[in-house]
mmCIF file with all atom_site columns, C-alpha atoms in Angstrom:
data_model
loop_
_atom_site.group_PDB
_atom_site.id
_atom_site.type_symbol
_atom_site.label_atom_id
_atom_site.label_alt_id
_atom_site.label_comp_id
_atom_site.label_asym_id
_atom_site.label_entity_id
_atom_site.label_seq_id
_atom_site.pdbx_PDB_ins_code
_atom_site.Cartn_x
_atom_site.Cartn_y
_atom_site.Cartn_z
_atom_site.occupancy
_atom_site.B_iso_or_equiv
_atom_site.pdbx_formal_charge
_atom_site.auth_seq_id
_atom_site.auth_comp_id
_atom_site.auth_asym_id
_atom_site.auth_atom_id
_atom_site.pdbx_PDB_model_num
ATOM 1   C CA . MET A 1 1   ? 108.418 71.081 25.170 1.00 62.00 ? 6   MET A CA 1
ATOM 2   C CA . ARG A 1 2   ? 106.438 67.916 24.880 1.00 75.00 ? 7   ARG A CA 1
ATOM 3   C CA . ILE A 1 3   ? 107.311 64.276 24.580 1.00 83.00 ? 8   ILE A CA 1
ATOM 4   C CA . SER A 1 4   ? 105.025 62.526 22.115 1.00 89.00 ? 9   SER A CA 1
ATOM 5   C CA . MET A 1 5   ? 102.500 59.864 23.073 1.00 94.00 ? 10  MET A CA 1
ATOM 6   C CA . ARG A 1 6   ? 104.608 57.522 20.935 1.00 94.00 ? 11  ARG A CA 1
ATOM 7   C CA . ALA A 1 7   ? 107.536 57.904 23.346 1.00 94.00 ? 12  ALA A CA 1
ATOM 8   C CA . ASP A 1 8   ? 105.246 57.779 26.380 1.00 96.00 ? 13  ASP A CA 1
ATOM 9   C CA . TYR A 1 9   ? 103.642 54.545 25.159 1.00 97.00 ? 14  TYR A CA 1
ATOM 10  C CA . GLY A 1 10  ? 107.082 53.158 24.348 1.00 97.00 ? 15  GLY A CA 1
ATOM 11  C CA . VAL A 1 11  ? 108.363 53.814 27.857 1.00 97.00 ? 16  VAL A CA 1
ATOM 12  C CA . ARG A 1 12  ? 105.184 52.290 29.318 1.00 97.00 ? 17  ARG A CA 1
ATOM 13  C CA . ALA A 1 13  ? 105.545 49.167 27.167 1.00 97.00 ? 18  ALA A CA 1
ATOM 14  C CA . MET A 1 14  ? 109.231 48.788 27.955 1.00 98.00 ? 19  MET A CA 1
ATOM 15  C CA . THR A 1 15  ? 108.513 49.214 31.677 1.00 98.00 ? 20  THR A CA 1
ATOM 16  C CA . ASP A 1 16  ? 105.949 46.420 31.490 1.00 97.00 ? 21  ASP A CA 1
ATOM 17  C CA . LEU A 1 17  ? 108.373 44.180 29.612 1.00 98.00 ? 22  LEU A CA 1
ATOM 18  C CA . ALA A 1 18  ? 111.021 45.003 32.231 1.00 98.00 ? 23  ALA A CA 1
ATOM 19  C CA . MET A 1 19  ? 108.619 43.980 34.995 1.00 97.00 ? 24  MET A CA 1
ATOM 20  C CA . HIS A 1 20  ? 108.216 40.609 33.258 1.00 97.00 ? 25  HIS A CA 1
ATOM 21  C CA . TYR A 1 21  ? 111.837 40.221 32.182 1.00 97.00 ? 26  TYR A CA 1
ATOM 22  C CA . GLY A 1 22  ? 112.881 36.579 32.092 1.00 95.00 ? 27  GLY A CA 1
ATOM 23  C CA . ALA A 1 23  ? 109.287 35.280 31.849 1.00 95.00 ? 28  ALA A CA 1
ATOM 24  C CA . GLY A 1 24  ? 109.491 34.735 28.097 1.00 95.00 ? 29  GLY A CA 1
ATOM 25  C CA . PRO A 1 25  ? 107.511 36.537 25.398 1.00 97.00 ? 30  PRO A CA 1
ATOM 26  C CA . ILE A 1 26  ? 104.676 38.730 26.686 1.00 97.00 ? 31  ILE A CA 1
ATOM 27  C CA . PRO A 1 27  ? 101.615 39.155 24.423 1.00 96.00 ? 32  PRO A CA 1
ATOM 28  C CA . ALA A 1 28  ? 101.142 42.730 23.210 1.00 96.00 ? 33  ALA A CA 1
ATOM 29  C CA . ALA A 1 29  ? 97.479  42.575 24.261 1.00 95.00 ? 34  ALA A CA 1
ATOM 30  C CA . ASP A 1 30  ? 98.570  41.987 27.878 1.00 96.00 ? 35  ASP A CA 1
ATOM 31  C CA . VAL A 1 31  ? 100.997 44.909 27.755 1.00 97.00 ? 36  VAL A CA 1
ATOM 32  C CA . ALA A 1 32  ? 98.332  47.154 26.186 1.00 97.00 ? 37  ALA A CA 1
ATOM 33  C CA . ARG A 1 33  ? 95.776  46.248 28.858 1.00 96.00 ? 38  ARG A CA 1
ATOM 34  C CA . ARG A 1 34  ? 98.116  46.684 31.828 1.00 95.00 ? 39  ARG A CA 1
ATOM 35  C CA . MET A 1 35  ? 99.685  49.901 30.576 1.00 95.00 ? 40  MET A CA 1
ATOM 36  C CA . VAL A 1 36  ? 96.511  51.451 29.110 1.00 95.00 ? 41  VAL A CA 1
ATOM 37  C CA . VAL A 1 37  ? 97.899  51.780 25.602 1.00 95.00 ? 42  VAL A CA 1
ATOM 38  C CA . PRO A 1 38  ? 95.726  51.338 22.484 1.00 95.00 ? 43  PRO A CA 1
ATOM 39  C CA . ALA A 1 39  ? 96.656  47.911 21.079 1.00 93.00 ? 44  ALA A CA 1
ATOM 40  C CA . VAL A 1 40  ? 96.851  49.072 17.461 1.00 92.00 ? 45  VAL A CA 1
ATOM 41  C CA . TYR A 1 41  ? 99.209  51.896 18.361 1.00 93.00 ? 46  TYR A CA 1
ATOM 42  C CA . LEU A 1 42  ? 101.265 49.651 20.631 1.00 96.00 ? 47  LEU A CA 1
ATOM 43  C CA . ASP A 1 43  ? 102.030 47.360 17.688 1.00 94.00 ? 48  ASP A CA 1
ATOM 44  C CA . GLN A 1 44  ? 103.583 50.305 15.826 1.00 95.00 ? 49  GLN A CA 1
ATOM 45  C CA . VAL A 1 45  ? 105.619 51.331 18.863 1.00 97.00 ? 50  VAL A CA 1
ATOM 46  C CA . LEU A 1 46  ? 106.838 47.784 19.496 1.00 97.00 ? 51  LEU A CA 1
ATOM 47  C CA . SER A 1 47  ? 107.812 47.499 15.843 1.00 96.00 ? 52  SER A CA 1
ATOM 48  C CA . ALA A 1 48  ? 109.958 50.647 16.157 1.00 96.00 ? 53  ALA A CA 1
ATOM 49  C CA . LEU A 1 49  ? 111.517 49.328 19.367 1.00 98.00 ? 54  LEU A CA 1
ATOM 50  C CA . ARG A 1 50  ? 112.271 46.039 17.626 1.00 97.00 ? 55  ARG A CA 1
ATOM 51  C CA . GLN A 1 51  ? 113.977 47.945 14.785 1.00 97.00 ? 56  GLN A CA 1
ATOM 52  C CA . ALA A 1 52  ? 115.987 49.834 17.406 1.00 96.00 ? 57  ALA A CA 1
ATOM 53  C CA . GLY A 1 53  ? 117.250 46.490 18.744 1.00 97.00 ? 58  GLY A CA 1
ATOM 54  C CA . LEU A 1 54  ? 115.535 46.775 22.135 1.00 98.00 ? 59  LEU A CA 1
ATOM 55  C CA . VAL A 1 55  ? 112.771 44.197 21.738 1.00 98.00 ? 60  VAL A CA 1
ATOM 56  C CA . ARG A 1 56  ? 112.588 40.703 20.298 1.00 96.00 ? 61  ARG A CA 1
ATOM 57  C CA . SER A 1 57  ? 109.284 39.379 18.942 1.00 95.00 ? 62  SER A CA 1
ATOM 58  C CA . THR A 1 58  ? 108.125 35.771 18.751 1.00 94.00 ? 63  THR A CA 1
ATOM 59  C CA . ARG A 1 59  ? 105.138 34.702 16.664 1.00 92.00 ? 64  ARG A CA 1
ATOM 60  C CA . GLY A 1 60  ? 102.626 32.002 17.439 1.00 88.00 ? 65  GLY A CA 1
ATOM 61  C CA . PRO A 1 61  ? 100.334 30.993 20.283 1.00 87.00 ? 66  PRO A CA 1
ATOM 62  C CA . GLN A 1 62  ? 103.104 31.369 22.882 1.00 88.00 ? 67  GLN A CA 1
ATOM 63  C CA . GLY A 1 63  ? 104.481 34.459 21.174 1.00 92.00 ? 68  GLY A CA 1
ATOM 64  C CA . GLY A 1 64  ? 104.855 38.023 22.239 1.00 96.00 ? 69  GLY A CA 1
ATOM 65  C CA . HIS A 1 65  ? 107.579 40.530 22.957 1.00 97.00 ? 70  HIS A CA 1
ATOM 66  C CA . GLU A 1 66  ? 110.531 40.576 25.327 1.00 97.00 ? 71  GLU A CA 1
ATOM 67  C CA . LEU A 1 67  ? 113.533 42.741 26.059 1.00 98.00 ? 72  LEU A CA 1
ATOM 68  C CA . VAL A 1 68  ? 116.711 41.904 24.156 1.00 97.00 ? 73  VAL A CA 1
ATOM 69  C CA . ARG A 1 69  ? 118.886 42.791 27.148 1.00 97.00 ? 74  ARG A CA 1
ATOM 70  C CA . SER A 1 70  ? 118.304 43.183 30.860 1.00 97.00 ? 75  SER A CA 1
ATOM 71  C CA . PRO A 1 71  ? 116.416 46.225 32.202 1.00 98.00 ? 76  PRO A CA 1
ATOM 72  C CA . GLU A 1 72  ? 119.580 47.199 34.083 1.00 98.00 ? 77  GLU A CA 1
ATOM 73  C CA . ARG A 1 73  ? 121.249 47.793 30.711 1.00 98.00 ? 78  ARG A CA 1
ATOM 74  C CA . ILE A 1 74  ? 118.518 49.876 29.050 1.00 98.00 ? 79  ILE A CA 1
ATOM 75  C CA . THR A 1 75  ? 118.139 53.581 29.755 1.00 98.00 ? 80  THR A CA 1
ATOM 76  C CA . MET A 1 76  ? 115.162 55.799 29.167 1.00 96.00 ? 81  MET A CA 1
ATOM 77  C CA . ALA A 1 77  ? 117.216 57.518 26.467 1.00 95.00 ? 82  ALA A CA 1
ATOM 78  C CA . ASP A 1 78  ? 117.600 54.155 24.701 1.00 96.00 ? 83  ASP A CA 1
ATOM 79  C CA . VAL A 1 79  ? 113.801 54.028 24.454 1.00 97.00 ? 84  VAL A CA 1
ATOM 80  C CA . VAL A 1 80  ? 112.871 57.670 23.880 1.00 95.00 ? 85  VAL A CA 1
ATOM 81  C CA . VAL A 1 81  ? 115.459 58.658 21.269 1.00 91.00 ? 86  VAL A CA 1
ATOM 82  C CA . PRO A 1 82  ? 114.482 56.022 18.656 1.00 93.00 ? 87  PRO A CA 1
ATOM 83  C CA . LEU A 1 83  ? 110.820 56.953 19.094 1.00 94.00 ? 88  LEU A CA 1
ATOM 84  C CA . GLU A 1 84  ? 111.276 60.737 19.188 1.00 88.00 ? 89  GLU A CA 1
ATOM 85  C CA . GLY A 1 85  ? 114.279 61.202 16.966 1.00 79.00 ? 90  GLY A CA 1
ATOM 86  C CA . GLN A 1 86  ? 117.201 63.275 18.236 1.00 69.00 ? 91  GLN A CA 1
ATOM 87  C CA . LEU A 1 87  ? 115.085 65.309 20.658 1.00 70.00 ? 92  LEU A CA 1
ATOM 88  C CA . GLY A 1 88  ? 115.682 68.334 18.487 1.00 65.00 ? 93  GLY A CA 1
ATOM 89  C CA . LEU A 1 89  ? 113.876 71.070 20.313 1.00 70.00 ? 94  LEU A CA 1
ATOM 90  C CA . LEU A 1 90  ? 114.203 73.225 17.203 1.00 69.00 ? 95  LEU A CA 1
ATOM 91  C CA . ASP A 1 91  ? 114.868 72.303 13.588 1.00 69.00 ? 96  ASP A CA 1
ATOM 92  C CA . CYS A 1 92  ? 118.091 74.325 13.534 1.00 71.00 ? 97  CYS A CA 1
ATOM 93  C CA . LEU A 1 93  ? 119.684 72.087 16.173 1.00 69.00 ? 98  LEU A CA 1
ATOM 94  C CA . GLU A 1 94  ? 119.728 69.206 13.719 1.00 71.00 ? 99  GLU A CA 1
ATOM 95  C CA . ASP A 1 95  ? 119.827 71.102 10.435 1.00 68.00 ? 100 ASP A CA 1
ATOM 96  C CA . VAL A 1 96  ? 121.885 74.303 10.356 1.00 71.00 ? 101 VAL A CA 1
ATOM 97  C CA . THR A 1 97  ? 120.298 75.213 7.012  1.00 73.00 ? 102 THR A CA 1
ATOM 98  C CA . ALA A 1 98  ? 116.872 75.457 8.686  1.00 71.00 ? 103 ALA A CA 1
ATOM 99  C CA . CYS A 1 99  ? 117.478 79.024 9.855  1.00 77.00 ? 104 CYS A CA 1
ATOM 100 C CA . GLU A 1 100 ? 119.314 81.975 8.373  1.00 76.00 ? 105 GLU A CA 1
ATOM 101 C CA . LEU A 1 101 ? 120.316 83.181 11.851 1.00 78.00 ? 106 LEU A CA 1
ATOM 102 C CA . VAL A 1 102 ? 122.077 80.001 12.920 1.00 70.00 ? 107 VAL A CA 1
ATOM 103 C CA . GLU A 1 103 ? 125.576 81.510 12.697 1.00 77.00 ? 108 GLU A CA 1
ATOM 104 C CA . ARG A 1 104 ? 124.728 84.491 14.892 1.00 81.00 ? 109 ARG A CA 1
ATOM 105 C CA . CYS A 1 105 ? 121.853 83.170 16.989 1.00 83.00 ? 110 CYS A CA 1
ATOM 106 C CA . SER A 1 106 ? 122.147 84.112 20.656 1.00 80.00 ? 111 SER A CA 1
ATOM 107 C CA . GLN A 1 107 ? 119.822 81.363 21.858 1.00 83.00 ? 112 GLN A CA 1
ATOM 108 C CA . ARG A 1 108 ? 121.041 78.351 19.892 1.00 78.00 ? 113 ARG A CA 1
ATOM 109 C CA . ALA A 1 109 ? 123.662 77.527 22.533 1.00 82.00 ? 114 ALA A CA 1
ATOM 110 C CA . VAL A 1 110 ? 120.959 77.595 25.217 1.00 86.00 ? 115 VAL A CA 1
ATOM 111 C CA . TRP A 1 111 ? 118.760 75.155 23.268 1.00 83.00 ? 116 TRP A CA 1
ATOM 112 C CA . LEU A 1 112 ? 121.758 72.881 22.685 1.00 84.00 ? 117 LEU A CA 1
ATOM 113 C CA . ARG A 1 113 ? 122.556 72.894 26.420 1.00 89.00 ? 118 ARG A CA 1
ATOM 114 C CA . LEU A 1 114 ? 118.945 72.163 27.277 1.00 87.00 ? 119 LEU A CA 1
ATOM 115 C CA . ARG A 1 115 ? 118.812 69.250 24.824 1.00 85.00 ? 120 ARG A CA 1
ATOM 116 C CA . SER A 1 116 ? 122.073 67.905 26.210 1.00 87.00 ? 121 SER A CA 1
ATOM 117 C CA . ALA A 1 117 ? 120.758 68.117 29.787 1.00 91.00 ? 122 ALA A CA 1
ATOM 118 C CA . MET A 1 118 ? 117.568 66.300 28.772 1.00 89.00 ? 123 MET A CA 1
ATOM 119 C CA . VAL A 1 119 ? 119.462 63.484 27.076 1.00 88.00 ? 124 VAL A CA 1
ATOM 120 C CA . GLU A 1 120 ? 121.819 63.232 30.054 1.00 94.00 ? 125 GLU A CA 1
ATOM 121 C CA . ALA A 1 121 ? 118.856 62.960 32.438 1.00 95.00 ? 126 ALA A CA 1
ATOM 122 C CA . LEU A 1 122 ? 117.226 60.251 30.305 1.00 94.00 ? 127 LEU A CA 1
ATOM 123 C CA . GLU A 1 123 ? 120.534 58.360 30.137 1.00 96.00 ? 128 GLU A CA 1
ATOM 124 C CA . GLY A 1 124 ? 120.639 58.383 33.938 1.00 97.00 ? 129 GLY A CA 1
ATOM 125 C CA . ILE A 1 125 ? 117.331 56.517 34.348 1.00 98.00 ? 130 ILE A CA 1
ATOM 126 C CA . LEU A 1 126 ? 117.385 52.743 33.965 1.00 98.00 ? 131 LEU A CA 1
ATOM 127 C CA . LEU A 1 127 ? 114.410 50.696 32.842 1.00 98.00 ? 132 LEU A CA 1
ATOM 128 C CA . SER A 1 128 ? 114.921 48.563 35.945 1.00 98.00 ? 133 SER A CA 1
ATOM 129 C CA . GLU A 1 129 ? 114.320 51.660 38.089 1.00 98.00 ? 134 GLU A CA 1
ATOM 130 C CA . LEU A 1 130 ? 111.059 52.421 36.283 1.00 97.00 ? 135 LEU A CA 1
ATOM 131 C CA . ALA A 1 131 ? 109.927 48.812 36.737 1.00 97.00 ? 136 ALA A CA 1
ATOM 132 C CA . ALA A 1 132 ? 110.799 48.892 40.444 1.00 96.00 ? 137 ALA A CA 1
ATOM 133 C CA . GLU A 1 133 ? 108.871 52.132 40.918 1.00 96.00 ? 138 GLU A CA 1
ATOM 134 C CA . MET A 1 134 ? 105.873 50.647 39.088 1.00 93.00 ? 139 MET A CA 1
ATOM 135 C CA . ARG A 1 135 ? 105.952 47.625 41.402 1.00 91.00 ? 140 ARG A CA 1
ATOM 136 C CA . ARG A 1 136 ? 106.091 49.896 44.469 1.00 91.00 ? 141 ARG A CA 1
ATOM 137 C CA . ALA A 1 137 ? 103.143 51.929 43.145 1.00 89.00 ? 142 ALA A CA 1
ATOM 138 C CA . GLU A 1 138 ? 101.152 48.744 42.527 1.00 85.00 ? 143 GLU A CA 1
ATOM 139 C CA . ASP A 1 139 ? 101.959 47.530 46.046 1.00 84.00 ? 144 ASP A CA 1
ATOM 140 C CA . ARG A 1 140 ? 100.814 50.853 47.538 1.00 82.00 ? 145 ARG A CA 1
ATOM 141 C CA . SER A 1 141 ? 97.544  50.792 45.595 1.00 80.00 ? 146 SER A CA 1
ATOM 142 C CA . ALA A 1 142 ? 96.881  47.178 46.630 1.00 72.00 ? 147 ALA A CA 1
ATOM 143 C CA . TYR A 1 143 ? 97.065  48.202 50.296 1.00 73.00 ? 148 TYR A CA 1
ATOM 144 C CA . SER A 1 144 ? 94.783  51.187 49.851 1.00 64.00 ? 149 SER A CA 1
ATOM 145 C CA . ILE A 1 145 ? 91.776  49.080 48.802 1.00 55.00 ? 150 ILE A CA 1
#
């Protein structure tokens, strides 16, 4: 199972915005540079996050992006699900017509449990926690120079 780069970049961008929460709009170019995300791709990700109601965008010279609500109220699931979809590990989990065996499949329940556990884990991680860990990592690397 893999999480797409789209979701990875989205979590990176949201972590950066969480680290600068309350500082006003943050230019996408700054987020891209700090989080090592291609700027063109970041624009697409931020657009999807804006449509999901997680990010607000402001145009103009002082413009940029900022979180709509505090990082303590945004989970990793809030970010990943809109970018990945329903985390359907298999097509049949979302669309029962995708497989002829769905009614008698011995593994479908396992895949459903696994998906549920993954969503539950993502719901248990706050954006504020990711931002705090990023700050700690930056502090550690500053001392190792």
